Amino acid sequence: MKTGRTKMRIANPIMSVPGAMKALLDLSEAAGKTGLDGDYVELICLRVSIMNGCGTCIDYHTKLLRKANVADEKIYAVAGWRDVPYYTEAEKAGFALAEEITRVHVSDAVWDEAAKHYSEEELAGLVIAIGAINLWNRMNVATQQKVA
């Protein structure tokens, strides 16, 4: 998805619009209060960012996961989560849910599988976290934000 541009289109909207950063950080923080493992939520964010081609978020979440000492195998294999043994069935169900939410079509089969592994509150947290990272990705990709 190269555009030939060497600079951003505009400054990041989240930094430019008063209150936007706080609102999105508050939303992400709320998702983290549902009992979900924070490192796993970061893996979800990494997977969604890869799907959306958001280099800024791929870089950011990879660095957070490495800083948290998440196993390298779990970080590097997130794009191929179906084909590696590093993830639990619950994690795989969450990745499937993240992918379908990102594509804006969630099948009953994927939802039901995720519901086997997560409480209603945790599912709500996953949906919020997935929605938030999709928003971050879309803003960064639309404005061609660069990795710092």
PDB file of C-alpha atoms in Angstrom:
ATOM      1  CA  MET A   1       0.000   0.000   0.000  1.00  0.00           C
ATOM      2  CA  LYS A   2       2.785   2.406  -0.932  1.00  0.00           C
ATOM      3  CA  THR A   3       1.683   5.870  -1.903  1.00  0.00           C
ATOM      4  CA  GLY A   4       5.019   7.462  -2.665  1.00  0.00           C
ATOM      5  CA  ARG A   5       4.484  10.063   0.039  1.00  0.00           C
ATOM      6  CA  THR A   6       7.422  10.859   2.263  1.00  0.00           C
ATOM      7  CA  LYS A   7       5.459  12.763   4.876  1.00  0.00           C
ATOM      8  CA  MET A   8       2.193  12.569   6.747  1.00  0.00           C
ATOM      9  CA  ARG A   9      -0.920  14.037   5.172  1.00  0.00           C
ATOM     10  CA  ILE A  10      -1.873  15.878   8.374  1.00  0.00           C
ATOM     11  CA  ALA A  11      -0.897  15.689  12.013  1.00  0.00           C
ATOM     12  CA  ASN A  12      -2.479  12.774  13.813  1.00  0.00           C
ATOM     13  CA  PRO A  13      -6.139  13.677  14.477  1.00  0.00           C
ATOM     14  CA  ILE A  14      -6.005  12.077  17.916  1.00  0.00           C
ATOM     15  CA  MET A  15      -3.321  14.602  18.892  1.00  0.00           C
ATOM     16  CA  SER A  16      -4.932  17.546  17.100  1.00  0.00           C
ATOM     17  CA  VAL A  17      -8.519  17.441  18.321  1.00  0.00           C
ATOM     18  CA  PRO A  18      -8.914  18.500  21.953  1.00  0.00           C
ATOM     19  CA  GLY A  19     -10.122  15.653  24.148  1.00  0.00           C
ATOM     20  CA  ALA A  20      -9.747  12.950  21.494  1.00  0.00           C
ATOM     21  CA  MET A  21      -6.623  11.364  22.984  1.00  0.00           C
ATOM     22  CA  LYS A  22      -8.127  11.219  26.471  1.00  0.00           C
ATOM     23  CA  ALA A  23     -11.365   9.745  25.133  1.00  0.00           C
ATOM     24  CA  LEU A  24      -9.623   6.948  23.226  1.00  0.00           C
ATOM     25  CA  LEU A  25      -7.215   6.203  26.078  1.00  0.00           C
ATOM     26  CA  ASP A  26     -10.180   6.063  28.489  1.00  0.00           C
ATOM     27  CA  LEU A  27     -11.970   3.651  26.140  1.00  0.00           C
ATOM     28  CA  SER A  28      -8.920   1.391  25.910  1.00  0.00           C
ATOM     29  CA  GLU A  29      -8.420   1.535  29.671  1.00  0.00           C
ATOM     30  CA  ALA A  30     -12.054   0.514  30.245  1.00  0.00           C
ATOM     31  CA  ALA A  31     -11.533  -2.564  28.067  1.00  0.00           C
ATOM     32  CA  GLY A  32      -8.590  -3.510  30.270  1.00  0.00           C
ATOM     33  CA  LYS A  33     -10.752  -3.520  33.404  1.00  0.00           C
ATOM     34  CA  THR A  34     -12.732  -6.570  32.303  1.00  0.00           C
ATOM     35  CA  GLY A  35     -10.307  -9.218  33.522  1.00  0.00           C
ATOM     36  CA  LEU A  36      -8.631  -9.791  30.171  1.00  0.00           C
ATOM     37  CA  ASP A  37      -4.888 -10.425  30.225  1.00  0.00           C
ATOM     38  CA  GLY A  38      -3.195  -7.180  29.177  1.00  0.00           C
ATOM     39  CA  ASP A  39      -0.475  -8.925  27.182  1.00  0.00           C
ATOM     40  CA  TYR A  40      -3.095 -10.865  25.268  1.00  0.00           C
ATOM     41  CA  VAL A  41      -4.975  -7.649  24.447  1.00  0.00           C
ATOM     42  CA  GLU A  42      -1.677  -6.288  23.070  1.00  0.00           C
ATOM     43  CA  LEU A  43      -1.339  -9.407  20.889  1.00  0.00           C
ATOM     44  CA  ILE A  44      -4.880  -8.782  19.605  1.00  0.00           C
ATOM     45  CA  CYS A  45      -3.913  -5.179  18.845  1.00  0.00           C
ATOM     46  CA  LEU A  46      -0.827  -6.379  16.991  1.00  0.00           C
ATOM     47  CA  ARG A  47      -2.860  -8.859  14.916  1.00  0.00           C
ATOM     48  CA  VAL A  48      -5.475  -6.266  13.966  1.00  0.00           C
ATOM     49  CA  SER A  49      -2.769  -3.720  13.140  1.00  0.00           C
ATOM     50  CA  ILE A  50      -1.110  -6.236  10.817  1.00  0.00           C
ATOM     51  CA  MET A  51      -4.457  -6.839   9.096  1.00  0.00           C
ATOM     52  CA  ASN A  52      -4.978  -3.101   8.653  1.00  0.00           C
ATOM     53  CA  GLY A  53      -1.414  -2.400   7.505  1.00  0.00           C
ATOM     54  CA  CYS A  54      -0.763   0.142  10.253  1.00  0.00           C
ATOM     55  CA  GLY A  55       3.017   0.262  10.602  1.00  0.00           C
ATOM     56  CA  THR A  56       2.854   2.765  13.450  1.00  0.00           C
ATOM     57  CA  CYS A  57       0.700   0.442  15.579  1.00  0.00           C
ATOM     58  CA  ILE A  58       2.604  -2.700  14.534  1.00  0.00           C
ATOM     59  CA  ASP A  59       5.797  -1.052  15.764  1.00  0.00           C
ATOM     60  CA  TYR A  60       4.188   0.257  18.959  1.00  0.00           C
ATOM     61  CA  HIS A  61       2.496  -2.983  20.044  1.00  0.00           C
ATOM     62  CA  THR A  62       5.521  -5.113  19.164  1.00  0.00           C
ATOM     63  CA  LYS A  63       7.676  -2.903  21.384  1.00  0.00           C
ATOM     64  CA  LEU A  64       5.131  -3.081  24.235  1.00  0.00           C
ATOM     65  CA  LEU A  65       4.998  -6.870  23.997  1.00  0.00           C
ATOM     66  CA  ARG A  66       8.777  -7.199  23.976  1.00  0.00           C
ATOM     67  CA  LYS A  67       9.031  -4.835  26.969  1.00  0.00           C
ATOM     68  CA  ALA A  68       6.485  -7.038  28.791  1.00  0.00           C
ATOM     69  CA  ASN A  69       8.703 -10.078  28.068  1.00  0.00           C
ATOM     70  CA  VAL A  70       6.057 -11.861  26.009  1.00  0.00           C
ATOM     71  CA  ALA A  71       7.664 -14.869  24.312  1.00  0.00           C
ATOM     72  CA  ASP A  72       9.153 -13.960  20.946  1.00  0.00           C
ATOM     73  CA  GLU A  73       7.299 -16.869  19.333  1.00  0.00           C
ATOM     74  CA  LYS A  74       3.940 -15.419  20.373  1.00  0.00           C
ATOM     75  CA  ILE A  75       4.859 -12.005  18.982  1.00  0.00           C
ATOM     76  CA  TYR A  76       6.379 -13.102  15.679  1.00  0.00           C
ATOM     77  CA  ALA A  77       3.792 -15.741  14.861  1.00  0.00           C
ATOM     78  CA  VAL A  78       0.681 -13.655  15.557  1.00  0.00           C
ATOM     79  CA  ALA A  79      -0.133 -13.313  11.847  1.00  0.00           C
ATOM     80  CA  GLY A  80      -0.121 -17.110  11.512  1.00  0.00           C
ATOM     81  CA  TRP A  81      -1.872 -17.875  14.794  1.00  0.00           C
ATOM     82  CA  ARG A  82      -3.947 -20.691  13.295  1.00  0.00           C
ATOM     83  CA  ASP A  83      -0.883 -22.674  12.257  1.00  0.00           C
ATOM     84  CA  VAL A  84       1.389 -22.531  15.303  1.00  0.00           C
ATOM     85  CA  PRO A  85       1.196 -24.192  18.739  1.00  0.00           C
ATOM     86  CA  TYR A  86       1.921 -21.069  20.805  1.00  0.00           C
ATOM     87  CA  TYR A  87      -1.635 -19.989  21.579  1.00  0.00           C
ATOM     88  CA  THR A  88      -4.346 -21.462  23.769  1.00  0.00           C
ATOM     89  CA  GLU A  89      -7.776 -22.317  22.395  1.00  0.00           C
ATOM     90  CA  ALA A  90      -9.120 -19.216  24.166  1.00  0.00           C
ATOM     91  CA  GLU A  91      -6.486 -17.019  22.517  1.00  0.00           C
ATOM     92  CA  LYS A  92      -7.266 -18.538  19.117  1.00  0.00           C
ATOM     93  CA  ALA A  93     -10.973 -17.853  19.644  1.00  0.00           C
ATOM     94  CA  GLY A  94     -10.142 -14.227  20.464  1.00  0.00           C
ATOM     95  CA  PHE A  95      -7.958 -13.861  17.374  1.00  0.00           C
ATOM     96  CA  ALA A  96     -10.767 -15.243  15.211  1.00  0.00           C
ATOM     97  CA  LEU A  97     -13.187 -12.774  16.789  1.00  0.00           C
ATOM     98  CA  ALA A  98     -10.734  -9.902  16.238  1.00  0.00           C
ATOM     99  CA  GLU A  99     -10.345 -10.794  12.582  1.00  0.00           C
ATOM    100  CA  GLU A 100     -14.075 -10.994  11.967  1.00  0.00           C
ATOM    101  CA  ILE A 101     -14.824  -7.752  13.823  1.00  0.00           C
ATOM    102  CA  THR A 102     -12.103  -6.059  11.779  1.00  0.00           C
ATOM    103  CA  ARG A 103     -13.731  -7.351   8.586  1.00  0.00           C
ATOM    104  CA  VAL A 104     -17.113  -6.164   9.963  1.00  0.00           C
ATOM    105  CA  HIS A 105     -18.743  -9.582   9.772  1.00  0.00           C
ATOM    106  CA  VAL A 106     -18.931 -11.786  12.849  1.00  0.00           C
ATOM    107  CA  SER A 107     -20.340 -15.251  12.261  1.00  0.00           C
ATOM    108  CA  ASP A 108     -22.337 -17.018  14.930  1.00  0.00           C
ATOM    109  CA  ALA A 109     -19.759 -19.830  14.937  1.00  0.00           C
ATOM    110  CA  VAL A 110     -16.870 -17.482  15.760  1.00  0.00           C
ATOM    111  CA  TRP A 111     -18.907 -15.594  18.361  1.00  0.00           C
ATOM    112  CA  ASP A 112     -20.090 -18.824  20.006  1.00  0.00           C
ATOM    113  CA  GLU A 113     -16.535 -20.193  20.143  1.00  0.00           C
ATOM    114  CA  ALA A 114     -15.267 -17.011  21.800  1.00  0.00           C
ATOM    115  CA  ALA A 115     -18.191 -17.118  24.245  1.00  0.00           C
ATOM    116  CA  LYS A 116     -17.039 -20.570  25.383  1.00  0.00           C
ATOM    117  CA  HIS A 117     -13.763 -19.053  26.599  1.00  0.00           C
ATOM    118  CA  TYR A 118     -14.677 -15.571  27.804  1.00  0.00           C
ATOM    119  CA  SER A 119     -17.283 -14.176  30.179  1.00  0.00           C
ATOM    120  CA  GLU A 120     -19.781 -11.617  28.898  1.00  0.00           C
ATOM    121  CA  GLU A 121     -17.705  -8.851  30.503  1.00  0.00           C
ATOM    122  CA  GLU A 122     -14.516 -10.164  28.894  1.00  0.00           C
ATOM    123  CA  LEU A 123     -16.254 -10.419  25.515  1.00  0.00           C
ATOM    124  CA  ALA A 124     -17.363  -6.820  25.909  1.00  0.00           C
ATOM    125  CA  GLY A 125     -13.762  -5.880  26.700  1.00  0.00           C
ATOM    126  CA  LEU A 126     -12.516  -7.711  23.611  1.00  0.00           C
ATOM    127  CA  VAL A 127     -15.062  -5.968  21.390  1.00  0.00           C
ATOM    128  CA  ILE A 128     -14.098  -2.570  22.825  1.00  0.00           C
ATOM    129  CA  ALA A 129     -10.358  -3.260  22.508  1.00  0.00           C
ATOM    130  CA  ILE A 130     -10.756  -4.494  18.921  1.00  0.00           C
ATOM    131  CA  GLY A 131     -12.903  -1.490  18.023  1.00  0.00           C
ATOM    132  CA  ALA A 132     -10.386   0.905  19.593  1.00  0.00           C
ATOM    133  CA  ILE A 133      -7.362  -0.534  17.774  1.00  0.00           C
ATOM    134  CA  ASN A 134      -9.296  -0.440  14.511  1.00  0.00           C
ATOM    135  CA  LEU A 135      -9.935   3.263  15.111  1.00  0.00           C
ATOM    136  CA  TRP A 136      -6.244   3.900  15.854  1.00  0.00           C
ATOM    137  CA  ASN A 137      -5.251   1.959  12.727  1.00  0.00           C
ATOM    138  CA  ARG A 138      -7.691   3.760  10.487  1.00  0.00           C
ATOM    139  CA  MET A 139      -6.586   7.208  11.668  1.00  0.00           C
ATOM    140  CA  ASN A 140      -2.915   6.330  11.242  1.00  0.00           C
ATOM    141  CA  VAL A 141      -3.354   4.738   7.819  1.00  0.00           C
ATOM    142  CA  ALA A 142      -5.642   7.517   6.506  1.00  0.00           C
ATOM    143  CA  THR A 143      -3.202  10.245   7.530  1.00  0.00           C
ATOM    144  CA  GLN A 144      -0.091   8.178   6.678  1.00  0.00           C
ATOM    145  CA  GLN A 145       1.476   8.439  10.102  1.00  0.00           C
ATOM    146  CA  LYS A 146       5.114   7.341  10.202  1.00  0.00           C
ATOM    147  CA  VAL A 147       6.868   5.130  12.715  1.00  0.00           C
ATOM    148  CA  ALA A 148       8.774   7.365  15.101  1.00  0.00           C
TER     149      ALA A 148
END
